[in-house]
């Protein structure tokens, strides 16, 4: 049986330049999707999957991200005094137990692979999840990461989240070079980072969820810069697929929203707004009104 996944890495050192000027003063991960910041969705997904240790790879200017997970006793007491129990419960969900969360600085923007490598000493010799907060996965049941952990328990090794992408858009992703497929699990013989659409080995794109064995840190230790002049996590996973044969893609059940783009962020806002009972009717009426006027 595969070793239990108990830790997750959250690479949150990026500058969020696509959302400037908003991200001039606040980290992108704190931007709200309806009534919760993006980082809270990632934390909730990890908790649903049984993760109980959280490692944030941050950078200069991210102190408000750290403050978000701290206790706010004055605010909690005020809500308690005012009898606002529902808001108090929601607020308490953002608190993290002492010792459950750790922060590591990525001092140079050298890419996702380097960000993951920065957390190596806190992971030690065990598998670890990696969650990119730009990707929000909406499901009707188990979270995307919980589904992946079930797959990891079945096949072990390294697991990447996969979804089918058609047409030229595939060139924006890491892409699985498949060897075989059994239901939702794809055995990968390799991965390719952002290939030209005509050269893509499949339409299975890798999105921001990973379960990685500790051997990934050894590969990243000696990694060279790849696409975009950065140390690419995809290249390191590709190396393991080709040398160890222990990489699988998992086609999760759910809908993924790319909150790293403005259009994806708006789509996610509308989708999650429609899921909120307090907003659904009013938002639906407004959408119908706007659609009729177009």
Short mmCIF file of C-alpha atoms in Angstrom, two decimals:
data_model
loop_
_atom_site.label_atom_id
_atom_site.label_comp_id
_atom_site.label_asym_id
_atom_site.label_seq_id
_atom_site.Cartn_x
_atom_site.Cartn_y
_atom_site.Cartn_z
CA UNK A 1 0.00 0.00 0.00
CA UNK A 2 1.20 3.51 -0.84
CA UNK A 3 2.44 5.68 2.02
CA UNK A 4 -0.19 8.09 3.36
CA UNK A 5 -0.15 11.65 2.03
CA UNK A 6 -0.26 14.03 5.01
CA UNK A 7 1.48 17.17 3.76
CA UNK A 8 0.73 19.64 0.98
CA UNK A 9 2.87 22.33 -0.64
CA UNK A 10 1.22 25.55 -1.79
CA UNK A 11 3.51 27.54 -4.13
CA UNK A 12 2.26 31.11 -3.58
CA UNK A 13 5.36 33.19 -4.36
CA UNK A 14 4.09 34.50 -7.73
CA UNK A 15 3.54 38.21 -8.36
CA UNK A 16 0.09 37.85 -9.93
CA UNK A 17 0.98 40.28 -12.71
CA UNK A 18 -2.08 39.38 -14.79
CA UNK A 19 -4.23 40.98 -12.08
CA UNK A 20 -2.34 44.24 -11.68
CA UNK A 21 -3.01 46.79 -10.31
CA UNK A 22 -5.12 44.80 -7.79
CA UNK A 23 -2.15 42.63 -6.85
CA UNK A 24 0.05 45.66 -6.21
CA UNK A 25 -1.13 45.66 -2.60
CA UNK A 26 -2.63 42.21 -1.99
CA UNK A 27 -1.43 38.72 -2.93
CA UNK A 28 -3.43 37.15 -5.73
CA UNK A 29 -4.20 34.20 -3.45
CA UNK A 30 -6.20 36.53 -1.16
CA UNK A 31 -8.49 37.70 -3.98
CA UNK A 32 -12.00 36.54 -3.19
CA UNK A 33 -14.16 34.12 -5.09
CA UNK A 34 -17.64 35.12 -3.87
CA UNK A 35 -16.93 35.20 -0.10
CA UNK A 36 -13.70 33.23 0.32
CA UNK A 37 -10.18 33.93 -0.94
CA UNK A 38 -8.66 31.56 -3.47
CA UNK A 39 -6.27 30.18 -0.87
CA UNK A 40 -9.18 29.10 1.34
CA UNK A 41 -10.60 26.94 -1.45
CA UNK A 42 -7.21 25.25 -1.76
CA UNK A 43 -6.94 24.68 1.99
CA UNK A 44 -10.48 23.30 2.18
CA UNK A 45 -9.72 20.88 -0.67
CA UNK A 46 -6.58 19.69 1.10
CA UNK A 47 -8.43 19.19 4.38
CA UNK A 48 -11.12 17.19 2.59
CA UNK A 49 -8.34 14.93 1.32
CA UNK A 50 -7.00 14.31 4.84
CA UNK A 51 -4.04 16.69 4.68
CA UNK A 52 -3.07 18.04 8.11
CA UNK A 53 0.28 19.76 7.45
CA UNK A 54 0.49 22.77 5.14
CA UNK A 55 3.65 24.24 3.61
CA UNK A 56 3.49 27.64 1.93
CA UNK A 57 6.30 28.69 -0.41
CA UNK A 58 6.05 32.47 -0.29
CA UNK A 59 7.98 35.57 -1.28
CA UNK A 60 8.43 39.16 -0.21
CA UNK A 61 5.13 41.01 0.10
CA UNK A 62 3.04 38.01 1.18
CA UNK A 63 2.63 38.83 4.88
CA UNK A 64 -1.13 39.41 4.50
CA UNK A 65 -1.39 35.82 3.31
CA UNK A 66 0.22 34.67 6.54
CA UNK A 67 -2.01 36.96 8.60
CA UNK A 68 -5.12 35.50 6.98
CA UNK A 69 -4.59 32.15 8.73
CA UNK A 70 -3.86 33.69 12.12
CA UNK A 71 -6.47 34.04 14.86
CA UNK A 72 -8.45 37.29 15.07
CA UNK A 73 -9.62 37.29 18.72
CA UNK A 74 -11.07 40.83 18.69
CA UNK A 75 -13.19 40.10 15.63
CA UNK A 76 -14.23 36.70 16.98
CA UNK A 77 -15.31 38.23 20.30
CA UNK A 78 -17.30 40.94 18.52
CA UNK A 79 -19.15 38.40 16.38
CA UNK A 80 -19.82 36.29 19.47
CA UNK A 81 -21.21 39.29 21.37
CA UNK A 82 -23.42 40.24 18.43
CA UNK A 83 -24.78 36.69 18.15
CA UNK A 84 -23.49 36.31 14.59
CA UNK A 85 -22.80 32.61 15.01
CA UNK A 86 -22.83 31.75 11.30
CA UNK A 87 -20.18 34.36 10.52
CA UNK A 88 -18.19 33.28 13.56
CA UNK A 89 -18.16 29.67 12.37
CA UNK A 90 -16.98 30.77 8.92
CA UNK A 91 -14.23 32.88 10.47
CA UNK A 92 -13.00 30.10 12.74
CA UNK A 93 -12.63 27.84 9.69
CA UNK A 94 -9.83 30.13 8.50
CA UNK A 95 -7.75 29.57 11.65
CA UNK A 96 -4.89 27.09 11.55
CA UNK A 97 -3.64 25.11 14.53
CA UNK A 98 -0.21 26.00 15.90
CA UNK A 99 2.42 23.99 14.07
CA UNK A 100 0.10 22.93 11.24
CA UNK A 101 1.36 25.56 8.83
CA UNK A 102 4.89 26.51 7.80
CA UNK A 103 6.26 29.23 5.53
CA UNK A 104 9.33 28.97 3.30
CA UNK A 105 10.69 31.88 1.23
CA UNK A 106 11.49 31.48 -2.46
CA UNK A 107 14.00 34.31 -2.82
CA UNK A 108 14.30 34.09 -6.61
CA UNK A 109 11.47 33.57 -9.11
CA UNK A 110 12.99 30.48 -10.74
CA UNK A 111 9.78 28.62 -11.56
CA UNK A 112 7.36 26.09 -10.11
CA UNK A 113 9.94 23.32 -9.93
CA UNK A 114 12.23 25.51 -7.86
CA UNK A 115 9.35 26.55 -5.59
CA UNK A 116 8.55 22.91 -4.84
CA UNK A 117 12.24 22.16 -4.27
CA UNK A 118 12.40 24.95 -1.66
CA UNK A 119 10.09 22.90 0.59
CA UNK A 120 12.25 19.76 0.48
CA UNK A 121 13.47 19.88 4.10
CA UNK A 122 9.93 20.08 5.47
CA UNK A 123 8.71 17.11 3.42
CA UNK A 124 11.42 14.58 4.27
CA UNK A 125 10.99 11.01 3.04
CA UNK A 126 7.29 10.85 2.27
CA UNK A 127 4.90 11.63 -0.58
CA UNK A 128 3.54 15.16 -0.73
CA UNK A 129 0.65 16.89 -2.47
CA UNK A 130 1.18 20.10 -4.44
CA UNK A 131 -1.77 22.45 -4.94
CA UNK A 132 -1.75 25.46 -7.25
CA UNK A 133 -4.28 27.99 -5.98
CA UNK A 134 -4.96 29.34 -9.49
CA UNK A 135 -6.85 26.13 -10.25
CA UNK A 136 -10.21 25.81 -8.52
CA UNK A 137 -11.85 22.39 -8.89
CA UNK A 138 -15.58 22.24 -8.28
CA UNK A 139 -16.99 18.77 -7.58
CA UNK A 140 -20.30 17.26 -6.46
CA UNK A 141 -18.64 14.96 -3.94
CA UNK A 142 -15.04 14.21 -3.04
CA UNK A 143 -12.58 16.99 -3.77
CA UNK A 144 -10.20 16.71 -6.69
CA UNK A 145 -7.25 16.00 -4.42
CA UNK A 146 -9.19 13.40 -2.44
CA UNK A 147 -9.89 11.57 -5.70
CA UNK A 148 -6.20 11.69 -6.59
CA UNK A 149 -5.18 10.30 -3.21
CA UNK A 150 -7.50 7.35 -3.81
CA UNK A 151 -5.73 6.79 -7.14
CA UNK A 152 -2.36 7.07 -5.39
CA UNK A 153 -3.43 4.42 -2.90
CA UNK A 154 -4.19 2.18 -5.88
CA UNK A 155 -1.13 2.67 -8.11
CA UNK A 156 1.41 4.53 -5.94
CA UNK A 157 4.17 6.60 -7.47
CA UNK A 158 3.61 10.10 -8.79
CA UNK A 159 0.15 11.34 -9.80
CA UNK A 160 -0.72 14.42 -11.84
CA UNK A 161 -4.24 15.78 -12.30
CA UNK A 162 -5.33 15.57 -15.93
CA UNK A 163 -8.15 16.94 -18.02
CA UNK A 164 -8.91 16.81 -21.73
CA UNK A 165 -8.22 20.01 -23.66
CA UNK A 166 -9.06 20.30 -27.34
CA UNK A 167 -7.49 22.45 -30.03
CA UNK A 168 -4.73 25.06 -29.82
CA UNK A 169 -5.30 25.66 -26.09
CA UNK A 170 -3.34 22.47 -25.33
CA UNK A 171 -0.13 24.43 -26.01
CA UNK A 172 -0.67 26.34 -22.74
CA UNK A 173 -0.25 23.22 -20.60
CA UNK A 174 2.07 20.43 -19.66
CA UNK A 175 0.79 17.43 -21.66
CA UNK A 176 0.85 13.71 -20.88
CA UNK A 177 2.48 11.34 -23.34
CA UNK A 178 0.31 8.30 -22.56
CA UNK A 179 1.41 4.68 -22.59
CA UNK A 180 -1.95 3.18 -21.59
CA UNK A 181 -5.22 4.09 -19.91
CA UNK A 182 -7.41 2.21 -17.44
CA UNK A 183 -10.55 4.18 -16.70
CA UNK A 184 -9.58 7.49 -15.10
CA UNK A 185 -5.93 6.49 -14.64
CA UNK A 186 -3.41 7.10 -17.43
CA UNK A 187 0.06 5.57 -17.29
CA UNK A 188 2.47 8.19 -18.62
CA UNK A 189 5.63 7.41 -20.52
CA UNK A 190 6.50 11.10 -20.44
CA UNK A 191 5.29 14.70 -20.11
CA UNK A 192 5.86 17.63 -22.44
CA UNK A 193 5.76 21.25 -21.25
CA UNK A 194 3.70 23.57 -23.48
CA UNK A 195 4.17 21.83 -26.83
CA UNK A 196 2.95 23.28 -30.10
CA UNK A 197 -0.58 22.00 -30.62
CA UNK A 198 0.50 20.03 -33.70
CA UNK A 199 3.21 18.28 -31.68
CA UNK A 200 1.20 17.52 -28.53
CA UNK A 201 1.40 13.78 -27.68
CA UNK A 202 -2.23 13.76 -26.48
CA UNK A 203 -5.03 16.07 -25.39
CA UNK A 204 -4.51 15.21 -21.70
CA UNK A 205 -3.37 18.43 -20.04
CA UNK A 206 -1.78 18.55 -16.59
CA UNK A 207 -3.43 21.01 -14.21
CA UNK A 208 -2.47 22.26 -10.76
CA UNK A 209 -2.72 19.18 -8.54
CA UNK A 210 0.11 16.72 -7.95
CA UNK A 211 1.05 13.91 -5.61
CA UNK A 212 4.80 13.49 -5.70
CA UNK A 213 7.19 10.97 -4.20
CA UNK A 214 10.28 12.36 -2.38
CA UNK A 215 12.50 11.31 -5.30
CA UNK A 216 11.23 14.43 -7.11
CA UNK A 217 13.51 16.58 -4.94
CA UNK A 218 16.60 14.71 -6.10
CA UNK A 219 15.63 15.36 -9.71
CA UNK A 220 14.87 19.03 -9.03
CA UNK A 221 18.22 19.42 -7.23
CA UNK A 222 20.10 19.11 -10.49
CA UNK A 223 17.43 20.43 -12.84
CA UNK A 224 18.29 22.86 -15.60
CA UNK A 225 16.11 25.73 -16.72
CA UNK A 226 13.45 24.75 -19.25
CA UNK A 227 10.55 26.56 -20.92
CA UNK A 228 10.43 30.26 -20.08
CA UNK A 229 13.91 30.12 -18.56
CA UNK A 230 12.48 28.53 -15.40
CA UNK A 231 12.97 25.23 -13.58
CA UNK A 232 9.89 23.34 -14.69
CA UNK A 233 8.17 20.81 -12.44
CA UNK A 234 6.82 19.14 -15.58
CA UNK A 235 10.37 18.40 -16.78
CA UNK A 236 11.25 16.72 -13.47
CA UNK A 237 8.12 14.57 -13.54
CA UNK A 238 8.85 13.70 -17.18
CA UNK A 239 12.29 12.47 -16.08
CA UNK A 240 10.69 10.15 -13.51
CA UNK A 241 8.17 8.87 -16.06
CA UNK A 242 10.93 7.99 -18.52
CA UNK A 243 13.44 6.56 -16.06
CA UNK A 244 11.26 5.04 -13.34
CA UNK A 245 7.93 4.47 -15.11
CA UNK A 246 6.05 5.52 -11.98
CA UNK A 247 3.98 8.50 -13.21
CA UNK A 248 0.23 8.42 -13.80
CA UNK A 249 -2.33 11.00 -14.79
CA UNK A 250 -5.70 11.01 -13.09
CA UNK A 251 -8.77 12.39 -14.87
CA UNK A 252 -10.69 13.87 -11.93
CA UNK A 253 -14.47 14.16 -11.81
CA UNK A 254 -15.33 17.83 -11.58
CA UNK A 255 -14.98 21.20 -13.27
CA UNK A 256 -11.76 23.15 -13.23
CA UNK A 257 -11.63 26.95 -13.36
CA UNK A 258 -8.43 28.77 -14.26
CA UNK A 259 -8.41 31.66 -11.80
CA UNK A 260 -4.99 32.67 -13.04
CA UNK A 261 -6.73 34.37 -15.98
CA UNK A 262 -9.29 37.16 -15.78
CA UNK A 263 -11.86 35.29 -17.86
CA UNK A 264 -11.44 32.10 -15.81
CA UNK A 265 -11.72 34.07 -12.59
CA UNK A 266 -15.00 35.62 -13.76
CA UNK A 267 -16.34 32.22 -14.85
CA UNK A 268 -15.49 30.77 -11.44
CA UNK A 269 -17.16 33.71 -9.68
CA UNK A 270 -20.39 33.20 -11.61
CA UNK A 271 -20.36 29.42 -11.14
CA UNK A 272 -19.76 29.64 -7.38
CA UNK A 273 -22.26 32.46 -7.05
CA UNK A 274 -24.92 30.24 -8.61
CA UNK A 275 -24.08 27.54 -6.06
CA UNK A 276 -24.70 29.93 -3.17
CA UNK A 277 -28.36 29.70 -2.02
CA UNK A 278 -28.27 33.31 -0.85
CA UNK A 279 -27.18 34.58 -4.27
CA UNK A 280 -28.59 32.07 -6.76
CA UNK A 281 -32.00 33.60 -7.52
CA UNK A 282 -30.82 37.20 -7.76
CA UNK A 283 -27.77 36.28 -9.83
CA UNK A 284 -29.79 34.06 -12.17
CA UNK A 285 -32.28 36.86 -12.79
CA UNK A 286 -29.47 39.29 -13.53
CA UNK A 287 -27.76 36.88 -15.96
CA UNK A 288 -31.04 36.36 -17.82
CA UNK A 289 -31.57 40.13 -17.98
CA UNK A 290 -28.12 40.77 -19.39
CA UNK A 291 -28.43 37.89 -21.87
CA UNK A 292 -31.72 39.28 -23.17
CA UNK A 293 -30.11 42.66 -23.79
CA UNK A 294 -27.15 41.35 -25.76
#
